[in-house]
Amino acid sequence: MPKAAVAEAVLERLDERRRSVAANSEAIYRAVREAAAAGARGGIEAGLLRELEQITAGNASLRSKLRRLQGLMSRTRAVAAPHVPCRKGCSACCHLQVEISQVEAEMIGEATGRRPQTLQPGFQATPKEQLGRSDTPCPFLLDNACSIYEIRPLVCRNHMIADVDNLLCGFDNLALAMAQDERAVPLPLFDAGPVFRAYRSLNLARKQAWADIRQFFPAAGA
């Protein structure tokens, strides 16, 4: 497989970051744990697991459960937000795969007035060459910002990098990763945790279609 074309100066920065990313991530994780402990009553993990159990075991519709899981994910990620580089306008991650279920697509469609495609149950793979480049944006990325932020998918709420800046999220490192180039530096992402596992379990149990957001909302003429 041919190597991705990346400027030498960027490769040098990536190589330098490779040597410091583990320490950067550990420092951020430590700061987040301290912030979580300071704001928790009875332990943040215990409270999270109790609410998760109430959501998943409750007698409610899948949509209702997904909305509550989205809110729970946002609240847990809010603790980490002050310590990570993820900000409005930093949108390279919006060019990666955004996996959502049919019911999530319908929820977005109802909120935006844009009817999603109905896909067959099961996972619908997206070719790698259609993702991770500057010309592969999420259909709801407008002016370098999320136009459906309040109703964004849970996978987007979950995506958060534990590093000092967005170097590793940039298109150069993404191009290396997509080409399976050994010079790519893996993204130090926060663990998806029990919320995301519950989310996947609920959708899979209902035999939902599962695909990239671009497949549910293709570009005009696609």
mmCIF file of N, CA, C and O in Angstrom, residues 42 94 98 207:
data_model
loop_
_atom_site.group_PDB
_atom_site.id
_atom_site.type_symbol
_atom_site.label_atom_id
_atom_site.label_comp_id
_atom_site.label_asym_id
_atom_site.label_seq_id
_atom_site.Cartn_x
_atom_site.Cartn_y
_atom_site.Cartn_z
ATOM 1 N N GLY A 42 -21.333 10.296 46.369
ATOM 2 C CA GLY A 42 -21.439 8.843 46.430
ATOM 3 C C GLY A 42 -20.663 8.149 45.336
ATOM 4 O O GLY A 42 -20.823 6.960 45.127
ATOM 5 N N CYS A 94 -15.463 15.255 12.143
ATOM 6 C CA CYS A 94 -16.747 15.231 11.429
ATOM 7 C C CYS A 94 -16.598 14.700 10.009
ATOM 8 O O CYS A 94 -17.582 14.644 9.259
ATOM 9 N N VAL A 98 -19.367 8.226 11.055
ATOM 10 C CA VAL A 98 -20.311 8.586 12.118
ATOM 11 C C VAL A 98 -21.394 7.512 12.111
ATOM 12 O O VAL A 98 -22.390 7.608 11.381
ATOM 13 N N LYS A 207 -32.645 -4.982 16.391
ATOM 14 C CA LYS A 207 -32.357 -5.320 14.989
ATOM 15 C C LYS A 207 -32.453 -4.085 14.089
ATOM 16 O O LYS A 207 -33.126 -4.091 13.057
#
